[in-house]
Short mmCIF file of C-alpha atoms and ligand atoms in Angstrom, two decimals:
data_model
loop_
_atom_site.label_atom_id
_atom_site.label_comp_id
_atom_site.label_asym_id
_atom_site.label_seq_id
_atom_site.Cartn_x
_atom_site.Cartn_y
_atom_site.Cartn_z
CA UNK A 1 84.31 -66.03 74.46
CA UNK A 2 88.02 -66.80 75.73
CA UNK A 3 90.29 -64.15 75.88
CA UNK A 4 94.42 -64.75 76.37
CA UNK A 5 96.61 -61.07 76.61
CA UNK A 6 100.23 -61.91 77.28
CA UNK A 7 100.00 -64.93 79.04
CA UNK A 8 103.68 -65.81 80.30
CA UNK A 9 104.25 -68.52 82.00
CA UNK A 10 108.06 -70.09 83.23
CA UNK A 11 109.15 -73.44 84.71
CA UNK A 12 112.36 -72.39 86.22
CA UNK A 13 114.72 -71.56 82.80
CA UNK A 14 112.13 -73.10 80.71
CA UNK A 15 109.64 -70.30 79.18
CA UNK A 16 106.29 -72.77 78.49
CA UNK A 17 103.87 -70.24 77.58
CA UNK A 18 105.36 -66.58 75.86
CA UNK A 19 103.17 -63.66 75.72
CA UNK A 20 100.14 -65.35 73.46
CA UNK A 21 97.47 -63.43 72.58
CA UNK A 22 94.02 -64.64 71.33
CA UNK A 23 90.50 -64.92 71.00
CA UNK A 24 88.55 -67.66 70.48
CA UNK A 25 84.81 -67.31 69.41
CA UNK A 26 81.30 -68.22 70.11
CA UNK A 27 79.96 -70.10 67.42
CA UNK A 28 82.65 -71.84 66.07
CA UNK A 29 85.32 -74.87 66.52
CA UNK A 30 88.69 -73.22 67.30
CA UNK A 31 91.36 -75.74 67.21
CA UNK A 32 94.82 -75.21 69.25
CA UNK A 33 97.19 -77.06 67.54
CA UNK A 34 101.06 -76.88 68.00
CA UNK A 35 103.88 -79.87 68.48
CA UNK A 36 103.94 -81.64 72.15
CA UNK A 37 105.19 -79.53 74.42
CA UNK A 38 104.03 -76.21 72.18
CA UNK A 39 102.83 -74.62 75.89
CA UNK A 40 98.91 -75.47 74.80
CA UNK A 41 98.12 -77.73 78.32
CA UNK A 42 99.70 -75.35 80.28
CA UNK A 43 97.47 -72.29 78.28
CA UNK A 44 94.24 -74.35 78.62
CA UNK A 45 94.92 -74.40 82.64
CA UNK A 46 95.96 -70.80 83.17
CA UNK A 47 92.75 -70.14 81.20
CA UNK A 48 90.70 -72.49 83.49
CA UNK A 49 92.48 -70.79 86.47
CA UNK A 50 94.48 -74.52 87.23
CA UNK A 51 97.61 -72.33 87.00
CA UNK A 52 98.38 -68.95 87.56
CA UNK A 53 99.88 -66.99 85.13
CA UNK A 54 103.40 -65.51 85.93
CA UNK A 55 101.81 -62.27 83.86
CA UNK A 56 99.03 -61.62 81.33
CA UNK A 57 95.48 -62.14 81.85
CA UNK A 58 93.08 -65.35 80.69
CA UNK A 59 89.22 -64.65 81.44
CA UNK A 60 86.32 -66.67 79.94
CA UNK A 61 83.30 -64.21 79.18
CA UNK A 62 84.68 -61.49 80.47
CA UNK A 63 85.65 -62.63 83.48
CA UNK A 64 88.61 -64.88 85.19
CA UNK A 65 87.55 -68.69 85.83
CA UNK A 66 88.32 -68.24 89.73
CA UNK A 67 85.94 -65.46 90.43
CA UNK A 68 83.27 -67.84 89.15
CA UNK A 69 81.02 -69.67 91.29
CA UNK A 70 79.20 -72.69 89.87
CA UNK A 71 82.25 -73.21 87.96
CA UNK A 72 80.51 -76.21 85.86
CA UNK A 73 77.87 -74.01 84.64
CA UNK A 74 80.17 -71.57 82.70
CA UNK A 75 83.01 -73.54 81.46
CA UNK A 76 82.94 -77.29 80.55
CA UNK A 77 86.61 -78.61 80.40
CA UNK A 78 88.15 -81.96 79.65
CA UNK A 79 92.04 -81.74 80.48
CA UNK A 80 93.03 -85.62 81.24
CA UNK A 81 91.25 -87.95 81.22
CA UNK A 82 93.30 -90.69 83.14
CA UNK A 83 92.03 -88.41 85.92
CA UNK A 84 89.12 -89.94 87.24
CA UNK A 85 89.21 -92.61 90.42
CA UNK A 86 89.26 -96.00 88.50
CA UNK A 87 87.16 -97.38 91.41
CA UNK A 88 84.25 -95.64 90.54
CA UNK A 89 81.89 -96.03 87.78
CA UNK A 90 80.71 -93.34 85.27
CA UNK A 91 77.57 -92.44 86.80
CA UNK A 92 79.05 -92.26 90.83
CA UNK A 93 81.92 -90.17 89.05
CA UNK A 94 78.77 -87.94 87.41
CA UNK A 95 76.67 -87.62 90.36
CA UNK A 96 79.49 -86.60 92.28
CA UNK A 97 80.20 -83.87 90.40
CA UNK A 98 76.95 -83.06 89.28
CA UNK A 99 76.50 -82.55 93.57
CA UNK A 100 78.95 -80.18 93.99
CA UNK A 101 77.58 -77.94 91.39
CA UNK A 102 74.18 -77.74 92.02
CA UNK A 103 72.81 -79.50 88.60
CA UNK A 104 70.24 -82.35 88.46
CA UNK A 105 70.70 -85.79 88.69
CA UNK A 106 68.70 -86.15 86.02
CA UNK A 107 70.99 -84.01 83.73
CA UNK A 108 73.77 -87.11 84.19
CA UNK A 109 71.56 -89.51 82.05
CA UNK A 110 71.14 -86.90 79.77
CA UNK A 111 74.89 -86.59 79.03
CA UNK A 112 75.61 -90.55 80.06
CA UNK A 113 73.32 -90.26 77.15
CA UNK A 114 74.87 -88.08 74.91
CA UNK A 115 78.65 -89.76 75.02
CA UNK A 116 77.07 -93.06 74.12
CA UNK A 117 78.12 -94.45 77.88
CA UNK A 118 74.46 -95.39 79.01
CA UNK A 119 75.28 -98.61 78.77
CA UNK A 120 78.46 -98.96 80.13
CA UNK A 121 77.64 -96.08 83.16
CA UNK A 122 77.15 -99.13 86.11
CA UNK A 123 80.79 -100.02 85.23
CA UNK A 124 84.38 -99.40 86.65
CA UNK A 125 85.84 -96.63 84.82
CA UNK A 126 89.06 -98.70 85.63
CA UNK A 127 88.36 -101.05 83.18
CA UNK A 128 87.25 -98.34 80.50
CA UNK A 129 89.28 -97.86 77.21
CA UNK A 130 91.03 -94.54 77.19
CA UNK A 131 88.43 -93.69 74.64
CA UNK A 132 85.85 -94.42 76.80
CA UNK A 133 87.26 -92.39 79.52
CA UNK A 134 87.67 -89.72 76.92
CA UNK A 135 83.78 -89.90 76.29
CA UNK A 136 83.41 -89.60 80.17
CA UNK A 137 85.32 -86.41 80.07
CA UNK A 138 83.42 -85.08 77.44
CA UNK A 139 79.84 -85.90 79.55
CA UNK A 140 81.55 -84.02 82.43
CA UNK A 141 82.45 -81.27 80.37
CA UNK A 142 78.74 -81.19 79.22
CA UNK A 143 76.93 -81.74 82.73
CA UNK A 144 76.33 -77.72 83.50
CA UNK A 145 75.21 -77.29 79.60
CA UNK A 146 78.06 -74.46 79.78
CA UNK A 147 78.25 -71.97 76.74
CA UNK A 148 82.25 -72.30 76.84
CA UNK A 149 84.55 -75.54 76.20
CA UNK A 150 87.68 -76.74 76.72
CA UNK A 151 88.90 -79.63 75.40
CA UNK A 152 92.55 -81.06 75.47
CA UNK A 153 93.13 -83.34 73.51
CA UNK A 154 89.75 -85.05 73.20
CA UNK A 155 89.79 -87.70 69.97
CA UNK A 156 93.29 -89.26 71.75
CA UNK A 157 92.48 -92.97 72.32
CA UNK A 158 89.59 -92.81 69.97
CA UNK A 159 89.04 -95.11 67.14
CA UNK A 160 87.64 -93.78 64.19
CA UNK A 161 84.42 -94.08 64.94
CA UNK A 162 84.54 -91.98 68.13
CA UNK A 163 86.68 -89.15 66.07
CA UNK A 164 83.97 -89.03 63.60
CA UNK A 165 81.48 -88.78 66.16
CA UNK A 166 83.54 -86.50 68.42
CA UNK A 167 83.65 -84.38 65.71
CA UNK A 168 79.88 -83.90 64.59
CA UNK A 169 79.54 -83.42 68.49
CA UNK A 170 82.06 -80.78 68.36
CA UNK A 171 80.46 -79.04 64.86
CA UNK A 172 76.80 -79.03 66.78
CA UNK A 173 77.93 -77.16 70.05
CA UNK A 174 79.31 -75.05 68.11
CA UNK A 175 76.39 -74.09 65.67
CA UNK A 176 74.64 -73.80 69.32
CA UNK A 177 76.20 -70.74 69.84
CA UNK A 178 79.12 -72.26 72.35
CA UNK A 179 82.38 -71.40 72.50
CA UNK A 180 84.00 -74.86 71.66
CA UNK A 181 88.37 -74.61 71.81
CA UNK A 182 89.97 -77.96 71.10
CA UNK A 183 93.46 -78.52 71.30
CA UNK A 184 95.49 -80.98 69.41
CA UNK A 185 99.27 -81.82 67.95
CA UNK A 186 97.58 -83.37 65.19
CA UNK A 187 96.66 -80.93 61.86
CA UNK A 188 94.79 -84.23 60.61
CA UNK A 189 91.94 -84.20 63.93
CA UNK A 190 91.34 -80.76 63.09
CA UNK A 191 90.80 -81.11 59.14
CA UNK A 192 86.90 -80.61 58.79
CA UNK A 193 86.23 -79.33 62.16
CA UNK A 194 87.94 -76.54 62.87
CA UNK A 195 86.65 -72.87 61.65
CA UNK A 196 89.20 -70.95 62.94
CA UNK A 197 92.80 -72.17 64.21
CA UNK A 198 95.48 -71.01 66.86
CA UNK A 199 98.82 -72.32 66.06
CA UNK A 200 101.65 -72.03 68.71
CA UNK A 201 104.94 -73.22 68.82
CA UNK A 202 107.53 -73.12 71.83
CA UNK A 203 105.13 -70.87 73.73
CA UNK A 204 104.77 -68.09 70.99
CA UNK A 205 101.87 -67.64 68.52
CA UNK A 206 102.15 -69.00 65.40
CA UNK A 207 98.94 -67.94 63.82
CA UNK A 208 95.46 -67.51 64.60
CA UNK A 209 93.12 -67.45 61.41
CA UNK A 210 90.16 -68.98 59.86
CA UNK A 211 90.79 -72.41 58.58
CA UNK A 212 90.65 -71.27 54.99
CA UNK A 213 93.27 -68.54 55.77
CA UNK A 214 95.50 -71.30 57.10
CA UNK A 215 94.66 -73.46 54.08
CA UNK A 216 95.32 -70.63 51.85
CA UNK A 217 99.55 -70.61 52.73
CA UNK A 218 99.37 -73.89 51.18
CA UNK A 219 98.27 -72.14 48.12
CA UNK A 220 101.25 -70.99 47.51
CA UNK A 221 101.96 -74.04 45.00
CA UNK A 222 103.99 -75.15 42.91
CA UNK A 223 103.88 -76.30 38.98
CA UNK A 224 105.43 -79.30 37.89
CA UNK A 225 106.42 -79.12 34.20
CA UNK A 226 108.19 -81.66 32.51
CA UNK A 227 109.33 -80.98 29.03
CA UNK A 228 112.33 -82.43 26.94
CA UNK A 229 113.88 -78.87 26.99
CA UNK A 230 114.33 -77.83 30.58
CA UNK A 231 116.99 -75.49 29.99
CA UNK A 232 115.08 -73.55 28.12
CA UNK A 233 111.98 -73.05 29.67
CA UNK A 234 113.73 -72.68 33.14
CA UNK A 235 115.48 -69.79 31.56
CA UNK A 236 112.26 -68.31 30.15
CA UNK A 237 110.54 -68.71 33.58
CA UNK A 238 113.07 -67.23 35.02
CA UNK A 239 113.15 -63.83 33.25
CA UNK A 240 109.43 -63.62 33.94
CA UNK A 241 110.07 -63.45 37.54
CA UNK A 242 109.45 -67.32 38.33
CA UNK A 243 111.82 -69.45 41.10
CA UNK A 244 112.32 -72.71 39.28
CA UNK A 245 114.50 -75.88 40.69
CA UNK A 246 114.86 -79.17 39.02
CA UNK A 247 111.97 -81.68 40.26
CA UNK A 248 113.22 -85.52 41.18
CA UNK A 249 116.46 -86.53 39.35
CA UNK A 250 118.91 -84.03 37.74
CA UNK A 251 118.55 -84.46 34.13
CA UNK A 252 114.98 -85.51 34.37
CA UNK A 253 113.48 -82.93 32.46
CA UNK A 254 111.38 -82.09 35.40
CA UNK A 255 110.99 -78.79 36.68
CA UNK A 256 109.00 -77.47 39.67
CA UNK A 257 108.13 -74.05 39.33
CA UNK A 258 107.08 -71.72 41.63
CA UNK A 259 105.84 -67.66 41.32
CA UNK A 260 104.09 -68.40 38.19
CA UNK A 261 100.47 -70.34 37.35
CA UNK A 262 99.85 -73.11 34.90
CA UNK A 263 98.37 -71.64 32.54
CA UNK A 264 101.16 -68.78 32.24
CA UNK A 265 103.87 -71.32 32.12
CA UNK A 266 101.88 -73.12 29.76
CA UNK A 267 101.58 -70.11 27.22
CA UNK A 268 105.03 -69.36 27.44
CA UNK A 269 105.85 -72.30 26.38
CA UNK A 270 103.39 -72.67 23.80
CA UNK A 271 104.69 -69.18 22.16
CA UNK A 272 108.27 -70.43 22.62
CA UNK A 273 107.23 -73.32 20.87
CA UNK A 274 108.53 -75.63 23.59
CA UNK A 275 107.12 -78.90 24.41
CA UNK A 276 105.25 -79.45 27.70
CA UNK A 277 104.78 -83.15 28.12
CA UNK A 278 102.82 -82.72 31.76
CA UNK A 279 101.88 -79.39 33.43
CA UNK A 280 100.72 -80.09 37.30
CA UNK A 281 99.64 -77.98 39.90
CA UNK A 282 100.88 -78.76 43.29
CA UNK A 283 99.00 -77.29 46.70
CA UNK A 284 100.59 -78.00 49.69
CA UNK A 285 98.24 -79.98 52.64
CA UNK A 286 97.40 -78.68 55.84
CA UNK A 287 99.69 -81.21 57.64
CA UNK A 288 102.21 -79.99 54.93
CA UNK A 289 101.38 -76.04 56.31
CA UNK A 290 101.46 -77.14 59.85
CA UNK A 291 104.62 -79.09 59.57
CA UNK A 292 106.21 -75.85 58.09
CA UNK A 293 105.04 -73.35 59.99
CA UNK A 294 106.27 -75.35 63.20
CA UNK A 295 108.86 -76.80 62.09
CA UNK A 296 111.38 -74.47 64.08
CA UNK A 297 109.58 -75.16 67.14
CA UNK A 298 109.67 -79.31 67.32
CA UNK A 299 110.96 -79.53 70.97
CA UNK A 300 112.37 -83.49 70.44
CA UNK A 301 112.99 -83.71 66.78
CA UNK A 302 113.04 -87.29 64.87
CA UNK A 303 117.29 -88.18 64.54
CA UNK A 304 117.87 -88.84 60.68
CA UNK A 305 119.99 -91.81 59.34
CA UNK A 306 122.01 -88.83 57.73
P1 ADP B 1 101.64 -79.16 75.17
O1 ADP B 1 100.34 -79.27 75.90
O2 ADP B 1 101.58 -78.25 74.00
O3 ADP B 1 102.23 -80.50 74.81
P2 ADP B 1 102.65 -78.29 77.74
O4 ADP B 1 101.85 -77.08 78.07
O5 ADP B 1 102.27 -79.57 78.39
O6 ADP B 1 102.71 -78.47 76.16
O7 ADP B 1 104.18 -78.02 78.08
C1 ADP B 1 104.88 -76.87 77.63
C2 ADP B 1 106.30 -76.92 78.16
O8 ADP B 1 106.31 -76.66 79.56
C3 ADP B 1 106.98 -78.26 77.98
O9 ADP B 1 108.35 -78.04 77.68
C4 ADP B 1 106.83 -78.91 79.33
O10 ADP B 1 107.88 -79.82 79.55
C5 ADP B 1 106.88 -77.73 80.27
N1 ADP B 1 106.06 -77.94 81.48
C6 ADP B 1 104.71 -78.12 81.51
N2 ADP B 1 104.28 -78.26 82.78
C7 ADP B 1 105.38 -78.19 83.57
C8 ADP B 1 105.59 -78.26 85.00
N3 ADP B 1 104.58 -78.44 85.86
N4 ADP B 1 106.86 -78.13 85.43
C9 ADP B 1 107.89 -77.94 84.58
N5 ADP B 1 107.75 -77.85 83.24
C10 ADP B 1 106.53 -77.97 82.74
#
């Protein structure tokens, strides 16, 4: 279990983390997910004790990360993975730490193992792909078979086969009864992972639900109707308490209608005797959600043409 209260923390003017609050669970996949510079890096150190907060409180069972000993044991983190001398190779890198925290050597074949780097464990980790060096991360995460982890940004670098297998990876430490928090800036990595997400934007909590609660504001959807008589129907929908706005080209006949289901718009029309030539039901994605939801809080926004 990871527990934020109020975590503040400034850079000068800049405010990176503002008074989040959350738990994250045993059990299940969390996903922290917010736009670059959202505040989740700095977040995952403070919780790890790699920062210190400016106020609030981040402890991991119970307890904060520094008063730990055997730090390996308890929490398992991968923060960047460019971090690692290049000179060594995976398994000197392993050992090393595997030394310092009093776990067997025999424990890094084990997770050499697990990340699919068996093979490649004699080599440089200069010369590794940042994938690979992600899947190095992820063994040293695993060496003290921790209950907690803390991943940043773990499927960067990845190609699709590693995400899928990151992902199963993920899904099975969870059903082990770990805490497993993942962050990301991508709503797409977390699709089919995550059980429960924490959103932040600009340093501030967004939300923090179950993935089907998050999918669920999508739900709020839309009907297309198209029917030759638009004016009509719009003014019909509208006295039964529905928001309606043309859809694509004025004069299309197309209207997207929102506040009301199919099948009510449907039987309205029907009884009106008005035409409906295509009835569609629209549900917004969860990149679609995510985008909306944080869209106030994209630090370096996209310039339009416009
Ligand atoms: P994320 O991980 O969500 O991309 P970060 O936690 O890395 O976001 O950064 C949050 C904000 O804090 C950003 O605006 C970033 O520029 C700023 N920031 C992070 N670390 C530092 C630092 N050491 N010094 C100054 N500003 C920082």
């Amino acid at each position: 279990m990871i527990e934020v209260s109020e975590l503040t923390k400034r850079y000068g003017e800049k405010t990176a983390v503002d008074r989040l609050s959350f738990t994250v669970r045993p059990g299940q996949v969390t996903g922290f997910l917010g736009p670059n510079g959202a505040g989740k890096s700095t977040t995952l150190r403070m919780i790890l004790g790699l920062e210190t907060p400016g106020s609030g409180v981040a402890t991991v069972g119970g307890v904060s990360f520094r008063r730990r000993p055997r730090g390996l044991r308890h929490v398992g983190a991968l923060l960047d993975a460019g971090e690692v001398h290049g000179g060594r190779s995976a398994v000197a890198h392993l050992w090393a730490l595997a030394r310092g925290n009093g776990i067997a050597r025999r424990r890094v074949d084990e997770v050499l193992d697990e990340v699919g780097l068996s093979e490649a464990a004699g080599l440089r980790v200069g010369g590794y792909s940042l994938g690979m060096r992600q899947r190095l991360g992820i063994a040293a995460a695993l060496l003290g078979d921790p209950p907690v982890l803390v991943f940043d940004e773990p499927v960067n670098g990845m190609d699709p086969e590693g995400v899928h297998w990151a992902r199963g990876l993920f899904r099975r430490l969870a059903s082990e009864g770990r805490t497993v928090f993942l962050s990301s800036h991508l709503m797409s990595e977390m699709e089919n992972t995550a059980d429960r997400l924490v959103v932040i934007g600009r340093g501030r909590l967004i939300a923090a639900e179950s993935a089907g609660e998050f999918a669920a504001r999508g739900a709020s959807r839309s009907v297309v109707v198209s029917t030759p008589r638009s004016e009509d129907l719009a003014a019909l929908l509208i006295a039964s308490g529905a928001s309606v706005e043309p859809e694509g080209h004025a004069g299309g006949g197309k209207l997207s209608v929102s506040g009301l289901p199919a099948d009510r718009i449907g039987a309205l029309a029907f009884e009106n005797g008005i035409r409906v030539d295509e009835l569609a039901t629209h549900a917004a994605s969860l990149e679609q959600v995510f985008m909306q939801l944080t869209a106030d809080s994209v630090e370096h926004r996209a310039g339009r043409l416009r």
